[in-house]
Coordinates of C-alpha atoms in Angstrom, one line a residue:
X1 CA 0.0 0.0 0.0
X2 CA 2.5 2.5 0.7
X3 CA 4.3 1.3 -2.6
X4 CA 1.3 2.4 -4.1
X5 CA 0.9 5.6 -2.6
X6 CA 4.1 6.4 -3.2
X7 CA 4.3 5.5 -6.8
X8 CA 0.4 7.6 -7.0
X9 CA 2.2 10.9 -5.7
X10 CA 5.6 10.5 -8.1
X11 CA 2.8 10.2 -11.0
X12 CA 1.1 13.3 -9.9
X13 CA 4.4 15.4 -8.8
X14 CA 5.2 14.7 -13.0
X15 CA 2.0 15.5 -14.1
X16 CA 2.1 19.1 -12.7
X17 CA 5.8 19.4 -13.4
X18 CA 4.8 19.0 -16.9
X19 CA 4.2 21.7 -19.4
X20 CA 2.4 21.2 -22.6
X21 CA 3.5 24.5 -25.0
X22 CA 1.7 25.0 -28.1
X23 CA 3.3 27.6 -31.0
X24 CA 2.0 30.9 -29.8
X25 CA 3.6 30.4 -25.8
X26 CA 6.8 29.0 -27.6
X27 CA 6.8 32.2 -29.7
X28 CA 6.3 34.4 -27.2
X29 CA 8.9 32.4 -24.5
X30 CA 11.7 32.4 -26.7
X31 CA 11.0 36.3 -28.2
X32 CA 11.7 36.9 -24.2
X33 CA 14.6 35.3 -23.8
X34 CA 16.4 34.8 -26.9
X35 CA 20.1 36.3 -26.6
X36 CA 19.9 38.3 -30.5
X37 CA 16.7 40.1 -29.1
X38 CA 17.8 41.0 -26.0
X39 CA 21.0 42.2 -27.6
X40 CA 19.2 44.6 -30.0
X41 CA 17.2 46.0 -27.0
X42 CA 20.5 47.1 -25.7
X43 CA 21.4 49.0 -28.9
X44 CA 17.6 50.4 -29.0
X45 CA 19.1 51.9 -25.6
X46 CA 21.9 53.4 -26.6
X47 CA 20.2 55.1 -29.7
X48 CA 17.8 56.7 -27.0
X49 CA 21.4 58.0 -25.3
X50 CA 22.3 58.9 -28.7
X51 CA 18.8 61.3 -28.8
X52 CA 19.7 62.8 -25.1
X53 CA 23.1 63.3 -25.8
X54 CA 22.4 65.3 -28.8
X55 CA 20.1 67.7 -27.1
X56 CA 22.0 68.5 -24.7
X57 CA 24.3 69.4 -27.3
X58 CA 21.8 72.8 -27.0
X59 CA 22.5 73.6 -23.3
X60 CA 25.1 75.4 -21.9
X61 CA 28.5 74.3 -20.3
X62 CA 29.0 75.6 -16.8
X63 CA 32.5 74.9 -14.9
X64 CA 33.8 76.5 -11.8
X65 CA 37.8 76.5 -10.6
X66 CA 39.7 76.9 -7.8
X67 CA 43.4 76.7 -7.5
X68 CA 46.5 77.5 -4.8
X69 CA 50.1 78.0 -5.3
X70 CA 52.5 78.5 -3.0
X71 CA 56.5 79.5 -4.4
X72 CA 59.7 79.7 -2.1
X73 CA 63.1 81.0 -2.7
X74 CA 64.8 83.3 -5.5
X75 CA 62.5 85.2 -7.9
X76 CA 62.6 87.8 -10.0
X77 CA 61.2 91.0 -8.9
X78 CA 59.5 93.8 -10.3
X79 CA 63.3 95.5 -10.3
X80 CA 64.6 93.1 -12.7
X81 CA 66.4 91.8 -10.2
X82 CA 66.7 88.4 -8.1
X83 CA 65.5 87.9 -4.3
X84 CA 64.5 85.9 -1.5
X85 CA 61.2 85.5 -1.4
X86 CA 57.9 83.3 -0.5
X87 CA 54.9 83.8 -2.5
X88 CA 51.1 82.6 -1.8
X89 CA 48.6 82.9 -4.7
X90 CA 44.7 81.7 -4.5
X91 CA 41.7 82.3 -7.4
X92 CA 38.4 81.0 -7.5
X93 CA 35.8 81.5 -10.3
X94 CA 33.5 80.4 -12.8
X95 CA 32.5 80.2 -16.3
X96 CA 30.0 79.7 -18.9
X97 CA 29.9 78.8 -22.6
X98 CA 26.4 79.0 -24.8
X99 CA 26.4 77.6 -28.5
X100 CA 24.9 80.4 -30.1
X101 CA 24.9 78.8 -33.7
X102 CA 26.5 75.9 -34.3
X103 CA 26.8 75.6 -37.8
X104 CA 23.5 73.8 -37.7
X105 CA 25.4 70.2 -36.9
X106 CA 23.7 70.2 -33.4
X107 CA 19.9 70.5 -34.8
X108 CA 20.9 67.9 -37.7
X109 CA 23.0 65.3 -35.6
X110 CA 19.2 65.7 -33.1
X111 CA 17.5 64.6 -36.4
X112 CA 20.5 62.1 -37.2
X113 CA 19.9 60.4 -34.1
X114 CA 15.8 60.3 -34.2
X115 CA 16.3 58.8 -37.2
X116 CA 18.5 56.5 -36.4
X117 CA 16.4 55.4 -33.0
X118 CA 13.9 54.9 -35.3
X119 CA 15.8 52.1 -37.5
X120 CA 17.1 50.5 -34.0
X121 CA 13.6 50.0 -32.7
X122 CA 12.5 48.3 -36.1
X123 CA 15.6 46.1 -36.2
X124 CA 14.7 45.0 -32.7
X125 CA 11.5 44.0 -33.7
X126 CA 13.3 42.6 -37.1
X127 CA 14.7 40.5 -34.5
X128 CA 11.5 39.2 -33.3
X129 CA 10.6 38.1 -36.4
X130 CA 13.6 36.2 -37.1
X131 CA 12.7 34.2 -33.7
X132 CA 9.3 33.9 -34.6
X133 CA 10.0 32.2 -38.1
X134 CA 12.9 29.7 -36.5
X135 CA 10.9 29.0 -33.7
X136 CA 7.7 28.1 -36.5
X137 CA 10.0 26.2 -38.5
X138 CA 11.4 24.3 -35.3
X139 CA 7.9 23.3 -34.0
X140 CA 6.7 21.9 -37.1
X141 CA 10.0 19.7 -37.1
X142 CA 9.6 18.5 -34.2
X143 CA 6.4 17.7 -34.6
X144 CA 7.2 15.9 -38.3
X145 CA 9.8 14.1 -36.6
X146 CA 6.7 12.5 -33.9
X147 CA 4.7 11.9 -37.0
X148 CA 7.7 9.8 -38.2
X149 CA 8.2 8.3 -35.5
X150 CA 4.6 7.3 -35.5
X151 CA 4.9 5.4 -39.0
X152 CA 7.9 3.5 -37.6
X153 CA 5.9 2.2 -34.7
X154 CA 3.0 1.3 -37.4
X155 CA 5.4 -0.6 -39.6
X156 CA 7.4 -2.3 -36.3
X157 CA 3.7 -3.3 -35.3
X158 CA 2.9 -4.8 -38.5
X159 CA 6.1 -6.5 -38.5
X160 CA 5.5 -7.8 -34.6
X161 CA 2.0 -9.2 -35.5
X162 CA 3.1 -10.7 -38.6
X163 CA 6.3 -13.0 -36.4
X164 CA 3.8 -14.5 -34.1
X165 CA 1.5 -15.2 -36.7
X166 CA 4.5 -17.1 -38.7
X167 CA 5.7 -18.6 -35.5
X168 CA 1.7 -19.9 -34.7
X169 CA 2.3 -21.5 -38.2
X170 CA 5.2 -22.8 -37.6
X171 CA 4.0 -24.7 -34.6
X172 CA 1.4 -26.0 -37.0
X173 CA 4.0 -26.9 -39.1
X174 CA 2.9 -25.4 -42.3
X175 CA 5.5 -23.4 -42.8
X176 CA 9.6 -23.7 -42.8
X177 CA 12.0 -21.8 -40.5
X178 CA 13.0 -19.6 -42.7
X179 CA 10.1 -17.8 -42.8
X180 CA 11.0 -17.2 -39.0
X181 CA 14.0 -15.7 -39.6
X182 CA 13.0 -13.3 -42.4
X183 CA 10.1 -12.2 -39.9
X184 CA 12.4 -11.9 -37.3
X185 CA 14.8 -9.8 -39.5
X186 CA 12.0 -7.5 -40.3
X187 CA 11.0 -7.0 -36.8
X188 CA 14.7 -6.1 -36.2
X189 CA 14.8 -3.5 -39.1
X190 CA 11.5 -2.2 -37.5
X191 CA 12.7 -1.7 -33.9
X192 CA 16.1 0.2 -35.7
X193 CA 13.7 2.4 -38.0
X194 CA 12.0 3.1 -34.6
X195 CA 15.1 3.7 -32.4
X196 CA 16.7 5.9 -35.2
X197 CA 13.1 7.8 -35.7
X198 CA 13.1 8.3 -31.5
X199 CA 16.5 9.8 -32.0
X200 CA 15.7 12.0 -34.4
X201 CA 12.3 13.0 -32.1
X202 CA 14.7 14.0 -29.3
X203 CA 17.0 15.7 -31.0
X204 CA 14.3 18.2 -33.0
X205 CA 12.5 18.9 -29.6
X206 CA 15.7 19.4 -27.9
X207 CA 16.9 21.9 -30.4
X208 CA 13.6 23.9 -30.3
X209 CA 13.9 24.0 -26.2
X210 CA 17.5 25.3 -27.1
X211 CA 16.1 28.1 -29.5
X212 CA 13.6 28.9 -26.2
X213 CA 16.6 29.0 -24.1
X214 CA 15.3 26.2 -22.0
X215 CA 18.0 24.6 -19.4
X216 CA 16.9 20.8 -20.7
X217 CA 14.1 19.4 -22.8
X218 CA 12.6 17.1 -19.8
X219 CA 8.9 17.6 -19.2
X220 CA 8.9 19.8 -22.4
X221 CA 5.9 18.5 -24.7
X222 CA 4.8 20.9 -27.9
X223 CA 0.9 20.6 -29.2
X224 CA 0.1 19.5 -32.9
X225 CA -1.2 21.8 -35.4
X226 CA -5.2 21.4 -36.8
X227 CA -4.8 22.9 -39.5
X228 CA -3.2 20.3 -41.9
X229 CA -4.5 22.1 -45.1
X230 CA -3.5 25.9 -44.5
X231 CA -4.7 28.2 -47.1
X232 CA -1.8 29.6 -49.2
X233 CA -1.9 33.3 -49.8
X234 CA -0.5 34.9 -53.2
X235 CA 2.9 36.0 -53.3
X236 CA 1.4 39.0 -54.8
X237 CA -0.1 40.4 -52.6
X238 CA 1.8 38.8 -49.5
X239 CA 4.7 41.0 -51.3
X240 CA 3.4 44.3 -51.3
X241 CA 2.1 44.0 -47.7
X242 CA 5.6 43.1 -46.5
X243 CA 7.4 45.5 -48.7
X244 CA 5.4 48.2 -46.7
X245 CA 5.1 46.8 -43.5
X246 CA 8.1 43.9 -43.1
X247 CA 10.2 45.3 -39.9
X248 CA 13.6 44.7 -41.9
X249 CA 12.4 46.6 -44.8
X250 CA 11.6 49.9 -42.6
X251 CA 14.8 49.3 -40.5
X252 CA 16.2 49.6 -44.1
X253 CA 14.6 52.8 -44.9
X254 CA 15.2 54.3 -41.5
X255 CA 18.9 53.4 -41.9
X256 CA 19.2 55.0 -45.2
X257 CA 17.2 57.9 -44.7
X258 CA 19.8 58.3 -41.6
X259 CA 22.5 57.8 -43.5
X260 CA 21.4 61.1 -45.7
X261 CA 21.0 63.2 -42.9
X262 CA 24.4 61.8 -41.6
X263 CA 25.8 63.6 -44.8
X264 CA 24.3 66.9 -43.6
X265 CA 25.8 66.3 -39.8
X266 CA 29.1 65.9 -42.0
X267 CA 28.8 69.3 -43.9
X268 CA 27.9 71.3 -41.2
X269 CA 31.7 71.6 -40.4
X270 CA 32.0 74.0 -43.5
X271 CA 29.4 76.9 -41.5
X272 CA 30.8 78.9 -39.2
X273 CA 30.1 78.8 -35.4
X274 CA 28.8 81.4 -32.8
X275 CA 29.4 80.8 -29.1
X276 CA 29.4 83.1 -26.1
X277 CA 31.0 82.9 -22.8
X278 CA 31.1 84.9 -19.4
X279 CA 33.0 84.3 -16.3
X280 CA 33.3 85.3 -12.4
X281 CA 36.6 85.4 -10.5
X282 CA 38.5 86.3 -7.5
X283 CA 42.2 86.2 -6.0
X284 CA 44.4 86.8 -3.7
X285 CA 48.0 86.9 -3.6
X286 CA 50.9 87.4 -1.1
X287 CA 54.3 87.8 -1.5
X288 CA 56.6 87.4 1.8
X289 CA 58.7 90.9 2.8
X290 CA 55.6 93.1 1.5
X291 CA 53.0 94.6 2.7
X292 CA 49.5 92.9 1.3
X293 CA 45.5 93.3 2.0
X294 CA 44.1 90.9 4.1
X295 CA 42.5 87.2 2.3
X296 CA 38.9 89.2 2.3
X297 CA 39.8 92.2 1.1
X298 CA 42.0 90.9 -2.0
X299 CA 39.0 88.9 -2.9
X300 CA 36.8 91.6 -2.9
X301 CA 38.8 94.4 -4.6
X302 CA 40.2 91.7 -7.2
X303 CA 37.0 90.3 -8.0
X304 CA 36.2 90.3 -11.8
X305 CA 33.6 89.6 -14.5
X306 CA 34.1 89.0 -18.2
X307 CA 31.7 88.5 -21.4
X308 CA 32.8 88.0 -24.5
X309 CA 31.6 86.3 -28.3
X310 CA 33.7 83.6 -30.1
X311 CA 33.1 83.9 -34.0
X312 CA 35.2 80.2 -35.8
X313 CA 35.2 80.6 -39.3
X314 CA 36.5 77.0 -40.7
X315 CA 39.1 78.2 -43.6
X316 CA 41.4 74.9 -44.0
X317 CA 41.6 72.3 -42.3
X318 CA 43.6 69.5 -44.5
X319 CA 40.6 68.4 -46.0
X320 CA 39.1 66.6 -43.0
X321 CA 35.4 67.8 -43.2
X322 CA 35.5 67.2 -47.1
X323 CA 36.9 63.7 -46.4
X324 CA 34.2 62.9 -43.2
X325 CA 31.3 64.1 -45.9
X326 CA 32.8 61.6 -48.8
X327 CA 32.6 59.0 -45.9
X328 CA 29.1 59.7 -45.2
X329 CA 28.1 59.3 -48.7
X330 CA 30.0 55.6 -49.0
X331 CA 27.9 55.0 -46.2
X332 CA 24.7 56.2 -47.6
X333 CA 25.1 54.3 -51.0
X334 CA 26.0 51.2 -48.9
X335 CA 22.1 51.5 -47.1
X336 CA 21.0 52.1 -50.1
X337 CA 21.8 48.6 -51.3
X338 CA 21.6 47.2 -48.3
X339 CA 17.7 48.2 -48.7
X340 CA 17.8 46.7 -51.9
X341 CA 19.4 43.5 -50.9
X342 CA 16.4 43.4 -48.0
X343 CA 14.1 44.2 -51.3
X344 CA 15.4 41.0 -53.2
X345 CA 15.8 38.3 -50.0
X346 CA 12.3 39.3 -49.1
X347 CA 10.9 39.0 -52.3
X348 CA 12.8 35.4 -53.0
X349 CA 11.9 33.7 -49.6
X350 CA 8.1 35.0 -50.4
X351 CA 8.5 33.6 -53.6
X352 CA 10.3 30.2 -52.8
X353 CA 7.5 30.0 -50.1
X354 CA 4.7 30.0 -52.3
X355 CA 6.6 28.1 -54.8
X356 CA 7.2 25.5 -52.1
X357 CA 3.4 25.5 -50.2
X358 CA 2.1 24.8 -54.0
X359 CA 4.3 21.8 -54.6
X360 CA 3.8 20.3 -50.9
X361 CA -0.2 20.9 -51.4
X362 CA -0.2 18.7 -54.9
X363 CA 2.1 16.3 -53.2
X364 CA -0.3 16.3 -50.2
X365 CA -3.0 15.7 -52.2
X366 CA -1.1 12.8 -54.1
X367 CA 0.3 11.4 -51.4
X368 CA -3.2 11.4 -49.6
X369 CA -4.6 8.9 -52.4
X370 CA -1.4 7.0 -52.2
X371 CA -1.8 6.2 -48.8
X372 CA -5.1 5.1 -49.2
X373 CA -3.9 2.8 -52.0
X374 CA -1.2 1.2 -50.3
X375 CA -3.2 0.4 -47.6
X376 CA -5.9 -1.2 -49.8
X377 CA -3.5 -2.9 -51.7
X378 CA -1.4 -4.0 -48.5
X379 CA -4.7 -5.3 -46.9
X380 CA -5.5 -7.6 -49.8
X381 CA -2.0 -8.9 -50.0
X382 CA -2.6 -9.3 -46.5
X383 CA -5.6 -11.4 -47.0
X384 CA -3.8 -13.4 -50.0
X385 CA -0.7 -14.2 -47.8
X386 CA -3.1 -15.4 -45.0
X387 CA -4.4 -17.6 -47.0
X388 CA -1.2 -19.2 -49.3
X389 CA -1.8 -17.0 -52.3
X390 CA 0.7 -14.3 -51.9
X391 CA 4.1 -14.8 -50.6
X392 CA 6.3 -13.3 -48.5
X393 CA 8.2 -10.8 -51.2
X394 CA 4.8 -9.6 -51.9
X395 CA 3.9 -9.5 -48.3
X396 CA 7.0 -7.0 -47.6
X397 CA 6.9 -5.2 -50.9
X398 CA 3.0 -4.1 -49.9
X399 CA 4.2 -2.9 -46.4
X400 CA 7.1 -1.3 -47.8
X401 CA 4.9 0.7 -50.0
X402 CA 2.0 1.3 -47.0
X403 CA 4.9 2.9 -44.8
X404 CA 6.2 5.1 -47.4
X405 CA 3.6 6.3 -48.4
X406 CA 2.3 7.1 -44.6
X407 CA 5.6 9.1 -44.6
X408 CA 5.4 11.1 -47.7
X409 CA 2.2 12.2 -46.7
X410 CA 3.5 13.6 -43.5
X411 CA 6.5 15.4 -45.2
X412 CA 3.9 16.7 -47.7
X413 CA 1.9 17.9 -44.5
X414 CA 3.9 19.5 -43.0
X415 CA 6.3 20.7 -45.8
X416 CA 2.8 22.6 -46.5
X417 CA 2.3 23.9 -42.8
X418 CA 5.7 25.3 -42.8
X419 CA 5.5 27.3 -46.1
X420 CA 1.8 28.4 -46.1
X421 CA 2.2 29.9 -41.9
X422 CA 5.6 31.7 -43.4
X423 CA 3.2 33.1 -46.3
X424 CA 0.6 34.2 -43.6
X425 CA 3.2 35.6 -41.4
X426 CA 4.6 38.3 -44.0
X427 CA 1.4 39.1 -44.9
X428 CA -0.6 39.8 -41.4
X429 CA 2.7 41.9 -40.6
X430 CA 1.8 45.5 -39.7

């Protein structure tokens, strides 16, 4: 009894350790905690620096100072002459600098840096999308590889029923040995097309708890998909919604419409710039032998205040600003076909897509009336060998041709899943 009770709470402590995930919670799972993603949202933060950074380019810089110096032995003194002497010196003050006009490089590198927040934020959710589509593709796998796995265990059954049938004859005596050992060898082919079908089970769920950055793939079962006939949009039209709405394609635009005003922020060395500045200060001094105004009264007698205007004029300087804007344009060409490489991969894995759902739905549908041949084909072989009119070449040969056909069905399935949910994902992208 307490065997039992024990082995009744181990059952339930794995039931509710389990998780069952279907395609949306791994989506959404792995979108949280996939490295690339969480990567990108770093650089999304460090455009947003970029933004603050260059508005505070508008403020103004505000420093104070404060320095003592102290100088012992011979100097030279107002006589022209050398002496002994000691010498204290103190100043305090402050200072101010505003950008008047900046040669318009701080209100374009603002826009620069919008801009390019902009194309971070899409590439992160670029991304997303490339998670989404790897996790999709994973999924189905795994799931393929179950199907697989399931044929394997429907031919090894076959193959099981069919020995003790044989060896039932065989006690009868109405058939030879042989026949024993080809059973036998097909229920050994069986159990290997069924250990090398687990394997392969394993190892595509493993690989899709990897992708969701899961520590192991224990307790980790996926749902399968109802929809085994998916409706296949046209490329079309799955084309010009992506082109307009496809998170790579606007990070593209972003990038090179950054890279433009980049150009700008490079020419804006050539304008002139407009600052002005004012400052505070104070000191005191004291040389040893003399007689000198007390600490409070230097600094108030000495105290000071300045204003002043700072006109830069840029006349030469060795070509560096015509060199940075030559730069900038190399790097706005290379967005520009950057954009148009995004423009032709998008259109080809749309394209390839469709091409691909088309040919899986035909082979579906083929494969469909296939199956349902070979199986009434391998049931009236069956019936035949039962009764001494087929023999066991036949027997094999219609099993053969059940099984592959159960399988080409399920790589037609799911070879349609696959390429008509990519389809739909482009297109419902907004």
């Amino acid at each position: 009894m307490k065997k039992l009770l024990l082995l009744l709470l181990l059952a339930i402590s794995f039931i509710t350790s389990a998780r069952t995930w279907n395609l949306d919670s791994c989506i959404s799972y792995a979108i949280e905690n996939n490295i690339n993603v969480k990567q990108q949202r770093l650089s999304q933060l460090q455009g947003e620096l970029d933004v603050t950074d260059a508005k505070d380019r508008f403020l103004p810089q505000v420093s104070g100072y404060a320095s003592e110096s102290f100088s012992f032995g011979r100097g030279l003194t107002a006589d022209n002459t050398y002496a002994n002497r000691n010498t204290n010196s103190f100043s305090v003050g402050a200072s101010l600098n505003l950008p008047i006009f900046q040669g318009l490089s701080a209100i374009r590198r603002l826009s620069y840096s919008r801009t390019n927040l902009k194309a971070l934020l899409e590439q992160t959710e670029a991304a997303k999308d490339d998670v989404t589509l790897n996790v999709i593709s994973q999924y189905l796998q795994a799931l393929y590889a179950s199907e697989v796995l399931r044929v394997a265990r429907i031919n090894l059954e076959i193959s099981q029923n069919e020995l003790l049938r044989r060896r039932e004859l065989l006690e009868a005596g109405k058939i030879p040995e042989l026949d024993i050992f080809e059973a036998e060898a097909a229920v050994s082919n069986g159990e290997l097309s069924v250990t090398q079908a687990a394997n392969d089970s394993v190892l595509a769920v493993l690989e899709l708890t990897q992708l969701l950055n899961l520590p192991d793939a224990q307790n980790f079962y996926i749902e399968p998909l109802e929809d085994g006939k998916p409706f296949i949009e046209e490329p079309e039209a799955v084309f010009a919604n992506a082109w307009a709405n496809n998170h790579s394609v606007r990070a593209g635009r972003l990038q090179e419409e950054a890279a433009k005003k980049n150009v700008l922020v490079a020419k804006s060395a050539y304008i002139p710039t407009l600052s002005f500045s004012a400052g505070i200060g104070t000191n005191y001094y004291k040389t040893s032998g003399f007689s000198n105004e007390n600490f409070g009264a230097q600094m108030r007698h000495n105290f000071a205040k300045q204003l002043g205007f700072s006109l830069s004029v840029p006349v030469f300087d060795a070509f560096s600003t015509r060199n940075n804007v030559k730069r900038a344009r190399l790097q706005q060409e290379n967005a520009r076909l950057s954009l148009e490489n995004t423009r032709n991969q998008l259109y080809k894995s749309i394209m390839q897509a469709y091409t691909q759902a088309v040919g899986a739905a035909k082979k579906q549908e083929s494969s469909e009336k296939a199956v349902a041949s070979a199986r009434a084909a391998f049931d009236a072989i069956q019936v035949k060998y039962n009764n001494g009119r087929a023999n066991n070449t036949e027997f094999e040969k219609a099993k053969s041709d059940y099984t592959s056909a159960l399988v080409q069905e399920v790589q037609a399935r799911y070879e349609r899943i696959l390429r008509a949910r990519i389809l739909q994902f482009y297109n419902k992208q907004n």
